[in-house]
Coordinates of C-alpha atoms in Angstrom, one line a residue:
M287 CA 0.0 0.0 0.0
R288 CA 1.4 3.4 -1.0
T289 CA 1.4 6.4 1.4
I290 CA 0.0 9.7 0.1
E291 CA 1.1 13.0 1.6
L292 CA -0.3 16.5 1.5
L293 CA 2.7 18.9 1.9
A294 CA 1.9 22.5 3.0
P295 CA 3.9 25.7 3.3
A296 CA 4.7 27.1 6.8
K297 CA 5.9 30.7 6.9
N298 CA 6.2 30.6 10.6
Y299 CA 5.0 28.6 13.7
E300 CA 1.4 30.0 13.5
Y301 CA 1.0 29.3 9.8
G302 CA 2.4 25.8 10.3
C303 CA 0.0 25.0 13.1
A304 CA -2.9 26.2 10.9
A305 CA -1.8 24.0 8.1
V306 CA -1.6 21.0 10.5
D307 CA -5.0 21.8 11.9
C308 CA -6.5 21.9 8.4
G309 CA -5.1 18.5 7.4
A310 CA -1.5 18.7 6.2
D311 CA 0.5 15.5 6.4
A312 CA 3.8 17.4 6.2
L313 CA 5.2 20.9 6.3
Y314 CA 8.1 22.7 4.6
V315 CA 9.6 25.6 6.5
G316 CA 12.5 27.8 5.9
A317 CA 15.7 27.5 7.9
P318 CA 17.1 30.7 9.6
G319 CA 19.4 31.0 6.6
F320 CA 20.0 29.5 3.1
G321 CA 16.3 29.1 2.3
A322 CA 14.9 30.0 -1.2
R323 CA 12.5 32.4 0.4
V324 CA 14.7 34.8 2.5
D325 CA 11.5 36.5 3.8
A326 CA 10.2 33.2 5.2
A327 CA 13.1 32.3 7.4
V328 CA 12.2 30.7 10.7
S329 CA 14.2 30.6 13.9
V330 CA 15.5 27.3 15.2
G331 CA 13.4 27.7 18.3
D332 CA 10.2 28.0 16.3
I333 CA 11.2 25.1 14.1
A334 CA 11.5 23.0 17.3
R335 CA 8.1 24.2 18.5
L336 CA 6.5 23.4 15.2
C337 CA 8.1 19.9 15.1
D338 CA 6.7 19.3 18.5
Y339 CA 3.2 20.3 17.5
A340 CA 3.3 18.5 14.1
H341 CA 4.8 15.3 15.3
R342 CA 1.9 14.7 17.7
F343 CA -0.2 14.0 14.6
G344 CA 2.5 12.1 12.7
V345 CA 3.0 15.2 10.5
R346 CA 6.6 15.5 9.3
V347 CA 8.6 18.8 9.0
F348 CA 11.0 19.4 6.2
V349 CA 13.4 22.4 6.4
T350 CA 14.4 24.2 3.3
M351 CA 18.1 25.0 2.9
N352 CA 17.9 25.0 -0.9
T353 CA 20.0 28.0 -2.0
L354 CA 23.5 27.8 -3.4
V355 CA 26.2 28.2 -0.8
F356 CA 29.4 30.2 -1.5
A357 CA 32.8 29.0 -0.3
D358 CA 33.0 31.5 2.7
E359 CA 29.5 30.4 3.9
L360 CA 30.1 26.7 4.2
R361 CA 30.8 26.6 7.9
E362 CA 27.7 28.7 8.7
A363 CA 25.5 26.6 6.5
E364 CA 26.7 23.4 8.2
R365 CA 26.1 25.0 11.7
I366 CA 22.5 25.9 10.8
A367 CA 21.9 22.5 9.3
R368 CA 23.0 20.8 12.4
E369 CA 20.9 23.0 14.6
V370 CA 17.7 22.4 12.7
C371 CA 18.4 18.7 12.7
R372 CA 18.7 18.8 16.5
A373 CA 15.4 20.8 16.6
G374 CA 13.6 17.8 15.2
A375 CA 13.6 18.3 11.4
D376 CA 12.6 15.2 9.5
A377 CA 14.5 16.2 6.3
L378 CA 16.6 18.9 4.7
I379 CA 15.5 20.2 1.3
V380 CA 18.7 21.1 -0.6
Q381 CA 20.0 21.9 -4.0
D382 CA 23.7 22.4 -3.2
M383 CA 25.8 19.2 -3.2
A384 CA 27.9 20.7 -0.4
F385 CA 25.4 19.3 2.1
L386 CA 26.3 15.8 1.1
R387 CA 29.9 16.5 2.1
M388 CA 29.1 18.1 5.5
D389 CA 29.2 16.3 8.8
L390 CA 25.5 16.3 9.6
P391 CA 23.4 14.2 11.9
P392 CA 21.4 11.4 10.2
V393 CA 18.6 13.2 8.4
E394 CA 16.7 12.6 5.2
L395 CA 17.9 14.7 2.2
H396 CA 15.3 15.8 -0.4
A397 CA 16.5 16.9 -3.8
S398 CA 15.0 20.4 -4.3
T399 CA 13.0 21.3 -7.3
Q400 CA 15.9 23.8 -7.9
M401 CA 17.8 20.7 -9.1
C402 CA 15.5 20.6 -12.2
T403 CA 14.9 16.9 -12.3
M404 CA 13.0 15.9 -15.4
T405 CA 14.8 12.8 -16.6
P406 CA 15.1 9.2 -15.3
D407 CA 18.9 9.2 -15.4
R408 CA 19.1 12.3 -13.2
A409 CA 16.6 10.8 -10.8
R410 CA 18.5 7.6 -10.6
F411 CA 21.7 9.4 -9.8
W412 CA 20.1 11.5 -7.1
S413 CA 18.7 8.4 -5.5
D414 CA 22.0 6.7 -5.6
A415 CA 23.7 9.8 -4.2
G416 CA 21.6 9.5 -1.0
F417 CA 18.4 11.5 -1.6
S418 CA 15.3 9.9 -0.1
R419 CA 13.0 12.1 -2.2
I420 CA 13.1 14.0 -5.5
I421 CA 11.0 17.1 -5.9
L422 CA 10.1 17.4 -9.6
E423 CA 10.3 20.4 -11.8
R424 CA 6.9 22.0 -12.2
A425 CA 6.9 21.7 -15.9
A426 CA 7.1 17.9 -15.9
T427 CA 4.4 16.1 -17.8
L428 CA 2.5 13.0 -16.5
A429 CA 4.6 10.9 -18.9
E430 CA 7.8 12.3 -17.5
I431 CA 6.7 11.8 -14.0
R432 CA 5.8 8.2 -14.7
G433 CA 9.2 7.6 -16.3
I434 CA 11.0 9.1 -13.3
A435 CA 8.9 7.2 -10.7
D436 CA 9.5 3.9 -12.6
A437 CA 13.3 4.6 -12.6
V438 CA 13.4 5.1 -8.8
P439 CA 10.7 2.9 -7.2
D440 CA 12.2 3.2 -3.7
T441 CA 12.5 7.0 -3.8
G442 CA 9.7 9.4 -2.9
I443 CA 8.4 11.6 -5.7
E444 CA 7.1 15.0 -4.8
A445 CA 5.3 17.4 -7.2
F446 CA 3.7 20.8 -6.9
V447 CA -0.1 20.9 -7.3
H448 CA -1.0 24.4 -6.5
G449 CA 0.4 28.0 -6.4
A450 CA 2.8 30.3 -8.2
I451 CA 4.9 28.9 -11.1
C452 CA 8.5 29.8 -11.9
V453 CA 8.4 30.3 -15.7
A454 CA 12.0 29.1 -16.1
Y455 CA 13.1 25.6 -15.2
S456 CA 13.8 25.7 -11.4
G457 CA 17.4 26.5 -10.7
Q458 CA 18.0 27.5 -14.3
C459 CA 17.0 31.2 -13.9
Y460 CA 19.5 34.0 -13.6
L461 CA 17.2 36.8 -14.9
S462 CA 17.0 38.5 -11.5
R463 CA 20.8 38.2 -11.1
S464 CA 21.4 39.7 -14.5
M465 CA 19.5 42.8 -13.5
S466 CA 20.6 43.2 -9.9
P467 CA 22.7 41.6 -7.1
R468 CA 19.6 39.6 -6.1
S469 CA 19.4 36.0 -7.2
G470 CA 16.6 33.4 -7.1
N471 CA 19.2 30.7 -6.4
R472 CA 20.2 32.7 -3.3
G473 CA 16.8 33.2 -1.9
A474 CA 16.3 36.8 -2.9
C475 CA 14.6 36.7 -6.3
L476 CA 13.7 40.1 -7.8
Q477 CA 10.6 38.5 -9.5
A478 CA 11.9 39.9 -12.8
C479 CA 9.6 37.5 -14.7
R480 CA 6.6 39.4 -13.4
L481 CA 7.8 42.8 -14.9
P482 CA 6.2 44.3 -18.0
Y483 CA 8.2 43.8 -21.2
D484 CA 8.1 45.0 -24.8
L485 CA 8.3 42.4 -27.5
V486 CA 10.6 43.6 -30.3
D487 CA 11.6 42.1 -33.7
E488 CA 15.1 42.2 -35.1
N489 CA 14.4 45.4 -36.9
G490 CA 13.4 47.2 -33.7
K491 CA 9.6 47.1 -34.4
R492 CA 7.6 46.8 -31.2
L493 CA 5.1 43.9 -31.6
M494 CA 3.8 44.1 -28.0
S495 CA 4.3 46.9 -25.4
G496 CA 4.1 46.9 -21.6
K497 CA 2.9 43.3 -21.3
H498 CA 3.9 40.8 -18.6
L499 CA 5.3 38.4 -21.2
L500 CA 6.9 36.0 -18.8
S501 CA 4.3 36.1 -16.1
L502 CA 2.3 32.9 -15.7
R503 CA -1.0 32.0 -14.2
D504 CA -1.1 30.0 -11.0
L505 CA -1.0 26.2 -10.9
N506 CA -4.1 24.2 -9.9
L507 CA -3.9 20.5 -10.5
S508 CA -6.8 19.5 -8.1
Q509 CA -8.5 17.8 -11.1
H510 CA -5.4 15.7 -11.8
L511 CA -4.6 14.1 -8.4
D512 CA -5.7 10.6 -9.4
D513 CA -3.6 10.7 -12.6
M514 CA -0.6 12.0 -10.7
A515 CA -0.9 9.3 -8.0
N516 CA -1.1 6.7 -10.8
A517 CA 2.1 8.2 -12.3
G518 CA 3.9 7.7 -9.0
V519 CA 3.6 11.0 -7.1
S520 CA 3.5 10.3 -3.4
S521 CA 3.7 13.9 -2.1
F522 CA 1.4 16.7 -3.3
K523 CA 2.9 20.1 -2.6
I524 CA 1.2 23.5 -2.2
E525 CA 3.3 26.6 -2.9
G526 CA 2.9 29.6 -0.7
R527 CA 5.3 30.4 2.1
L528 CA 4.8 34.1 1.4
K529 CA 1.0 33.9 1.2
D530 CA -1.3 34.9 4.1
I531 CA -2.6 32.5 6.7
N532 CA -6.1 32.3 5.2
Y533 CA -4.6 31.2 1.9
V534 CA -2.9 28.3 3.8
R535 CA -6.0 27.3 5.6
N536 CA -8.2 27.5 2.6
V537 CA -6.0 25.7 0.1
V538 CA -4.8 23.1 2.5
G539 CA -8.5 22.4 3.4
W540 CA -9.4 22.1 -0.3
Y541 CA -6.7 19.6 -1.1
R542 CA -7.3 17.7 2.1
N543 CA -10.8 17.1 1.0
R544 CA -9.8 16.1 -2.5
L545 CA -7.1 13.7 -1.4
D546 CA -9.4 12.1 1.2
G547 CA -11.9 11.5 -1.5
L548 CA -9.2 9.9 -3.7
I549 CA -7.9 7.7 -0.9
A550 CA -11.4 6.6 0.1
G551 CA -12.1 5.4 -3.4
R552 CA -8.9 3.2 -3.6
S553 CA -7.6 0.3 -1.7
D554 CA -3.9 0.8 -2.6
L555 CA -3.5 4.3 -1.0
R556 CA -3.3 5.4 2.6
R557 CA -2.8 8.8 4.3
A558 CA 0.6 9.7 5.7
S559 CA -0.5 11.2 9.0
Q560 CA -3.2 10.8 11.6
G561 CA -6.1 12.9 12.8
V562 CA -9.3 14.2 11.4
S563 CA -9.7 17.9 10.7
A564 CA -13.3 19.2 11.2
L565 CA -13.3 22.2 8.8
D566 CA -16.0 24.7 9.8
F567 CA -15.7 26.5 6.5
S568 CA -16.1 25.3 2.9
P569 CA -12.7 25.6 1.1
D570 CA -12.6 27.2 -2.3
P571 CA -9.2 28.1 -3.9
R572 CA -10.9 30.7 -6.1
K573 CA -11.3 32.8 -3.0
S574 CA -7.6 33.0 -2.2
F575 CA -4.8 34.7 -4.1
S576 CA -5.0 33.6 -7.7
R577 CA -3.6 34.9 -11.0
G578 CA -6.0 32.6 -12.7
A579 CA -5.7 28.8 -12.9
T580 CA -3.6 26.7 -15.2
S581 CA -2.8 23.0 -15.3
Y582 CA 0.5 24.1 -17.0
Y583 CA 2.1 21.2 -18.9
I584 CA 0.9 18.2 -16.9
N585 CA -0.7 16.9 -20.2
G586 CA 1.9 18.4 -22.5
A587 CA 2.6 21.7 -24.2
S588 CA -0.4 24.0 -24.8
R589 CA -1.4 27.6 -24.9
G590 CA -3.1 29.5 -22.1
A591 CA -0.5 29.5 -19.3
A592 CA 0.4 33.2 -19.5
S593 CA -1.2 36.2 -17.7
F594 CA 0.0 39.1 -20.0
D595 CA -2.1 41.8 -18.5
T596 CA -1.2 41.6 -14.8
P597 CA 1.0 39.6 -12.4
K598 CA -1.4 40.4 -9.6
S599 CA -4.2 38.3 -8.1
F600 CA -7.5 39.0 -9.9
G601 CA -9.6 36.3 -8.3
E602 CA -12.8 34.7 -9.5
P603 CA -14.9 35.9 -12.4
V604 CA -18.3 37.1 -11.4
G605 CA -19.8 38.5 -14.6
K606 CA -19.7 41.3 -17.3
A607 CA -21.0 44.8 -17.1
T608 CA -24.0 45.3 -19.4
R609 CA -24.9 48.8 -18.3
V610 CA -22.7 51.5 -16.7
A611 CA -24.2 54.5 -15.0
R612 CA -22.5 57.3 -13.1
D613 CA -22.8 55.6 -9.7
F614 CA -23.6 51.9 -10.5
V615 CA -22.9 49.0 -12.8
E616 CA -25.4 46.4 -13.9
G617 CA -24.7 42.9 -15.2
A618 CA -25.9 39.3 -15.0
G619 CA -24.3 37.5 -12.1
L620 CA -23.1 40.6 -10.2
G621 CA -25.7 39.9 -7.5
V622 CA -23.4 37.4 -5.9
L623 CA -21.3 40.4 -4.7
A624 CA -21.7 41.9 -1.3
A625 CA -20.8 45.2 0.3
G626 CA -17.1 45.2 1.2
D627 CA -16.1 42.9 -1.6
G628 CA -13.1 43.7 -3.7
V629 CA -13.6 44.0 -7.4
C630 CA -11.1 44.3 -10.2
F631 CA -11.1 44.6 -14.0
A632 CA -8.8 45.4 -16.9
G633 CA -8.7 49.1 -17.4
P634 CA -8.5 50.9 -20.8
D635 CA -4.8 50.5 -20.9
G636 CA -5.0 46.7 -20.0
G637 CA -3.7 47.2 -16.5
L638 CA -5.6 45.8 -13.5
V639 CA -7.9 48.3 -11.7
G640 CA -9.4 47.6 -8.3
T641 CA -12.3 49.0 -6.3
R642 CA -14.7 48.2 -3.5
V643 CA -18.4 47.4 -3.5
N644 CA -20.4 49.9 -1.4
R645 CA -23.8 48.1 -1.8
V646 CA -25.7 45.7 -4.0
E647 CA -29.3 45.9 -5.3
G648 CA -30.1 42.8 -7.3
D649 CA -27.6 42.6 -10.2
R650 CA -26.8 46.3 -9.8
I651 CA -23.6 47.1 -7.8
F652 CA -22.6 50.5 -6.4
L653 CA -18.8 50.8 -6.5
N654 CA -16.4 53.1 -4.6
R655 CA -14.7 54.0 -7.9
P656 CA -16.5 52.7 -11.0
G657 CA -14.3 54.7 -13.4
G658 CA -12.8 52.6 -16.3
I659 CA -15.7 50.1 -16.5
R660 CA -17.4 49.9 -19.9
A661 CA -20.2 47.8 -21.2
G662 CA -18.7 44.3 -21.8
T663 CA -16.0 44.7 -19.1
A664 CA -15.4 41.5 -17.3
L665 CA -15.5 41.9 -13.5
F666 CA -13.6 39.7 -11.0
R667 CA -13.9 39.4 -7.2
N668 CA -10.5 39.4 -5.6
Y669 CA -11.7 39.8 -2.1
D670 CA -14.8 38.0 -0.8
R671 CA -15.7 39.7 2.5
R672 CA -18.1 37.0 3.7
F673 CA -15.7 34.2 2.9
V674 CA -12.8 35.9 4.7
A675 CA -15.1 36.5 7.7
A676 CA -16.1 32.9 7.8
L677 CA -12.4 31.8 7.7
N678 CA -11.6 34.3 10.5
R679 CA -14.4 32.9 12.6
A680 CA -13.5 29.3 11.9
R681 CA -12.1 27.3 14.8
T682 CA -10.8 24.2 13.0
R683 CA -9.5 21.5 15.3
R684 CA -7.7 18.3 14.4
R685 CA -8.4 15.2 16.5
I686 CA -7.0 11.7 16.6
Q687 CA -9.7 9.1 17.0
V688 CA -9.1 6.6 19.8
A689 CA -11.0 3.5 20.9
A690 CA -11.4 3.1 24.7
Y691 CA -11.6 -0.2 26.4
V692 CA -12.7 -0.2 30.1
S693 CA -12.4 -3.2 32.3
V694 CA -14.1 -3.1 35.8
G695 CA -13.6 -5.8 38.4
P696 CA -14.3 -5.9 42.2
Q697 CA -10.9 -4.4 43.0
R698 CA -9.4 -3.1 39.8
L699 CA -10.3 -0.6 37.1
A700 CA -8.3 -0.7 33.8
L701 CA -8.4 1.6 30.7
T702 CA -6.8 1.1 27.3
L703 CA -6.7 3.8 24.6
D704 CA -5.9 2.7 21.1
D705 CA -5.5 5.0 18.1
G706 CA -5.0 2.1 15.6
R707 CA -1.2 2.4 15.6
V708 CA -0.2 3.0 19.2
S709 CA -2.0 2.1 22.5
A710 CA -1.6 2.8 26.2
G711 CA -3.0 1.0 29.2
C712 CA -3.4 2.1 32.8
S713 CA -5.2 0.7 35.8
V714 CA -6.1 1.7 39.4
D715 CA -7.0 -0.5 42.4
G716 CA -10.0 0.2 44.5
D717 CA -13.3 -1.2 45.9
F718 CA -15.8 -1.2 43.1
A719 CA -19.1 -2.4 44.4
A720 CA -22.0 -3.6 42.3
A721 CA -24.0 -0.7 41.0
R722 CA -27.5 0.0 42.4
N723 CA -28.4 1.6 39.0
P724 CA -26.6 -0.5 36.4
S725 CA -27.6 1.6 33.3
Q726 CA -26.6 4.9 35.0
A727 CA -23.3 3.4 36.2
E728 CA -22.4 2.4 32.6
E729 CA -23.5 5.7 31.2
T730 CA -21.3 7.5 33.7
I731 CA -18.3 5.4 32.6
R732 CA -18.9 6.2 28.9
T733 CA -19.4 9.9 29.5
Q734 CA -16.4 10.5 31.7
I735 CA -14.0 8.4 29.6
S736 CA -15.1 10.3 26.4
K737 CA -14.3 13.7 27.9
T738 CA -11.0 14.4 26.3
G739 CA -11.2 18.2 26.6
D740 CA -8.5 20.2 24.9
T741 CA -6.4 17.2 24.1
I742 CA -5.8 16.1 20.5
Y743 CA -7.9 13.0 21.0
A744 CA -11.5 12.2 20.4
V745 CA -13.0 8.9 21.8
S746 CA -14.8 7.1 19.0
G747 CA -16.3 4.5 21.2
V748 CA -16.1 3.0 24.7
E749 CA -16.3 -0.8 25.2
I750 CA -17.0 -1.8 28.8
R751 CA -16.0 -5.2 30.1
C752 CA -17.1 -6.3 33.6
D753 CA -18.5 -9.3 35.5
E754 CA -21.4 -7.2 36.5
P755 CA -22.2 -3.5 36.4
R756 CA -20.2 -1.7 39.0
F757 CA -20.1 1.8 40.5
V758 CA -17.0 3.8 39.8
P759 CA -16.6 7.4 41.2
V760 CA -16.4 10.1 38.6
A761 CA -13.1 11.4 40.2
V762 CA -11.5 8.0 39.7
L763 CA -12.6 7.8 36.1
N764 CA -11.3 11.3 35.3
A765 CA -7.9 10.7 37.0
L766 CA -7.5 7.4 35.1
R767 CA -8.5 9.0 31.8
R768 CA -5.9 11.8 32.3
T769 CA -3.2 9.4 33.2
C770 CA -3.9 7.2 30.2
I771 CA -3.9 10.1 27.8
E772 CA -0.6 11.2 29.1
K773 CA 0.8 7.7 28.6
L774 CA -0.6 7.6 25.1
D775 CA 1.1 10.9 24.3
G776 CA 4.4 9.4 25.5
N777 CA 4.0 6.2 23.6
R778 CA 3.1 8.1 20.4
S779 CA 6.2 10.3 20.9
A780 CA 8.4 7.2 21.5
A781 CA 7.0 5.5 18.4
Y782 CA 7.6 8.5 16.1
P783 CA 10.3 7.3 13.7
G784 CA 13.6 9.2 13.8
P785 CA 15.2 10.5 10.6
V786 CA 17.4 8.1 8.6
R787 CA 20.0 9.2 6.1
R788 CA 20.1 7.1 2.9
P789 CA 23.6 5.9 2.3
E790 CA 25.5 7.4 -0.7
N791 CA 26.6 5.0 -3.4
R792 CA 30.1 6.3 -4.0
Q793 CA 30.4 4.3 -7.2
A794 CA 27.4 6.1 -8.9
V795 CA 28.4 8.0 -12.0
F796 CA 26.9 11.4 -12.7
P797 CA 25.2 11.5 -16.2
Q798 CA 27.5 14.3 -17.4
T799 CA 31.3 14.5 -17.5
A800 CA 31.4 18.3 -17.8
L801 CA 29.4 20.9 -15.9
T802 CA 28.6 24.4 -17.1
G803 CA 27.7 27.5 -15.1
A804 CA 24.1 26.4 -15.3
D805 CA 24.9 23.4 -13.1
N806 CA 25.3 25.8 -10.1
V807 CA 28.6 24.7 -8.5
T808 CA 29.6 27.6 -6.3
N809 CA 31.8 26.1 -3.6
P810 CA 34.7 23.5 -3.3
L811 CA 32.6 20.9 -1.4
A812 CA 30.0 20.7 -4.3
E813 CA 32.8 20.5 -6.8
R814 CA 34.4 17.7 -4.8
F815 CA 31.2 15.8 -4.8
Y816 CA 30.8 15.9 -8.6
R817 CA 34.4 15.0 -9.3
E818 CA 34.1 12.0 -7.0
H819 CA 31.2 10.9 -9.1
G820 CA 33.0 11.1 -12.4
V821 CA 32.7 14.7 -13.5
E822 CA 35.9 15.9 -15.2
T823 CA 35.3 19.6 -16.0
V824 CA 33.5 22.0 -13.6
E825 CA 32.7 25.5 -14.6
A826 CA 31.9 28.0 -11.8
G827 CA 28.2 28.6 -11.3
Y828 CA 26.6 31.6 -13.0
D829 CA 25.7 33.1 -9.6
L830 CA 29.4 33.9 -9.2
N831 CA 29.4 36.0 -12.3
D832 CA 29.6 39.8 -12.4
R833 CA 28.5 40.1 -16.1
F834 CA 25.8 38.2 -18.0
D835 CA 26.1 39.4 -21.5
G836 CA 25.7 36.4 -23.8
V837 CA 24.6 34.1 -21.0
R838 CA 21.4 32.1 -21.2
V839 CA 19.7 33.4 -18.1
M840 CA 16.5 31.3 -18.5
R841 CA 15.5 28.0 -20.0
M842 CA 11.9 26.9 -20.0
R843 CA 9.1 24.8 -21.5
Y844 CA 7.0 27.9 -21.8
C845 CA 7.2 29.4 -25.3
L846 CA 6.1 33.0 -26.0
R847 CA 5.7 32.2 -29.7
R848 CA 3.3 29.4 -28.9
E849 CA 1.5 31.6 -26.4
I850 CA 0.8 34.3 -29.0
G851 CA 0.0 31.9 -31.8
Q852 CA 3.3 32.2 -33.6
C853 CA 4.7 28.7 -33.0
L854 CA 7.5 28.0 -35.5
R855 CA 6.0 24.6 -36.2
E856 CA 2.7 26.1 -37.2
R857 CA 3.4 28.5 -40.1
P858 CA 4.1 31.7 -38.2
D859 CA 3.9 35.1 -39.8
Y860 CA 7.3 36.1 -38.5
R861 CA 10.4 33.8 -38.3
G862 CA 13.1 36.4 -37.5
R863 CA 14.8 37.1 -34.2
L864 CA 12.8 38.2 -31.2
F865 CA 13.8 40.3 -28.2
I866 CA 12.1 41.4 -24.9
E867 CA 13.0 44.6 -23.3
T868 CA 12.3 46.3 -19.9
G869 CA 14.1 49.5 -18.9
R870 CA 17.7 49.2 -19.9
N871 CA 17.6 45.4 -20.0
R872 CA 17.4 43.5 -23.3
Y873 CA 17.1 39.8 -23.9
E874 CA 16.9 37.6 -27.0
L875 CA 14.5 34.8 -27.2
M876 CA 15.9 31.6 -28.6
F877 CA 13.7 28.6 -29.7
D878 CA 14.6 25.0 -29.7
C879 CA 11.7 23.4 -31.5
K880 CA 13.1 19.9 -31.3
R881 CA 12.9 20.1 -27.5
C882 CA 10.0 22.4 -27.6
E883 CA 11.8 24.9 -25.3
M884 CA 12.5 28.6 -25.1
S885 CA 15.6 30.2 -23.8
V886 CA 16.3 33.8 -22.7
V887 CA 19.8 35.2 -23.5
C888 CA 21.1 38.4 -22.0
R889 CA 22.1 40.9 -24.8
N890 CA 24.0 44.1 -24.4
R891 CA 22.2 47.2 -25.7
T892 CA 25.2 48.1 -27.8
E893 CA 25.1 44.8 -29.8

């Protein structure tokens, strides 16, 4: 039977607990340093607190240290890694091979998506090198996922299912670094792919102006979970360590429900953690941050992934304006809006314009600033006041179901609590006389044993075994229940599996004998690792560069030509060179039609 995991982001302790409460099976959280989201770094103390909370439900905690490490940072990176391991981390997520040459406690290593794994030979090597899990590139298709999973049947396969998409292959983007000192591979991405660009031909003619040509919609694969599970995915990952807490609760709740439905319908799958989350809200990912949904390339290359007009969240469509007056807008479907909702639309220049709803009368809405709306304008709700209020009121709790077995004899009372995996038993001696009111005596036992209060347990049933109904004082029952719960907590903690490092096969040969700057070797420990595995030539990683003229700063499956209907395979109107420009920065678009890939090459303005 295969174990299926829902992996959620944790910006901090509070967000991580919220994700656990809403049904996450595992969390990923940033280390105090060397994480790919510098603004989501978490202290070692809070990581320890989060591990303590999560582990009570069998929820694992993975710590991201997935940036490139420079030579003078190796000692600090090793120190932090050792500290987060001691704090209880179940795994480190890394992209720099230096971590495989550090003296670390036994801990799982997960191959970050920044390692751009899309082929079986790469996956086999990472598995041989000591990685317990491979986090796939977001652009991988179902066929590619299946090929990788088949190649490494004893290695976990993790894939993103929801959230923002990096347009370039992960770890293969130097666009931010080519514009500034900030680097995505170093945890401080400039988000240069979300900037507006002009599309220019080789003669300098502007074909498109001020459009977000590299900005993608957000991933939503909630309709493809069954196919992904069949392809070999065991961990379904939600992006969003920089999103707000309601995004985490809503999206985790949505995927928890979807995965529970999937598991319930199959006999070959089981959930990775324990506990039932009683959501007192109805999850809906359209209500949280969204640039519009795309399934990206899960089923192969297709159009519709881009969001040219805006990189911002525009939410869910609600209708089109059919009549616009000075102080109100009418349109079918607009009656779903409510006072306080946020509404946005594409303004006359194509940019996103936002306003608030003051009041609603049928399908007529009165807006704070209706300027820019015309008949036919599509309106979107990017803030649902009622939904947010429901989320804020929600008091979701996660409880572990336990069966209680009570045995009552003349001189001994015994209680066993069993959660299906771990059990605990306690007993107390006393004088338990026959009950004058048998039915009341039994009801008292059931009631008091079921009162688990603020603990993480919920009693699913109480089985009473006795020679005859006996009277047991309430105080005795309560004390025994509390003692048994404490013992169950201890037994569960003792049964929690410690991390284990997969051994490295020192004889494994890396699939390449020469590494370029795009292979991201930025320190001597990483270089040593690759040379020990058969690599002969190692070029310094691009992040060590000062200049990027002529460097391919992005490689991707996304193709701008395909997106605008100018695919070179489909009789395009223009076959010449194409460039994108923003400010003083100019890049040439290169097209590899055999691989169906696009690259972005930095070009000096004086070329």
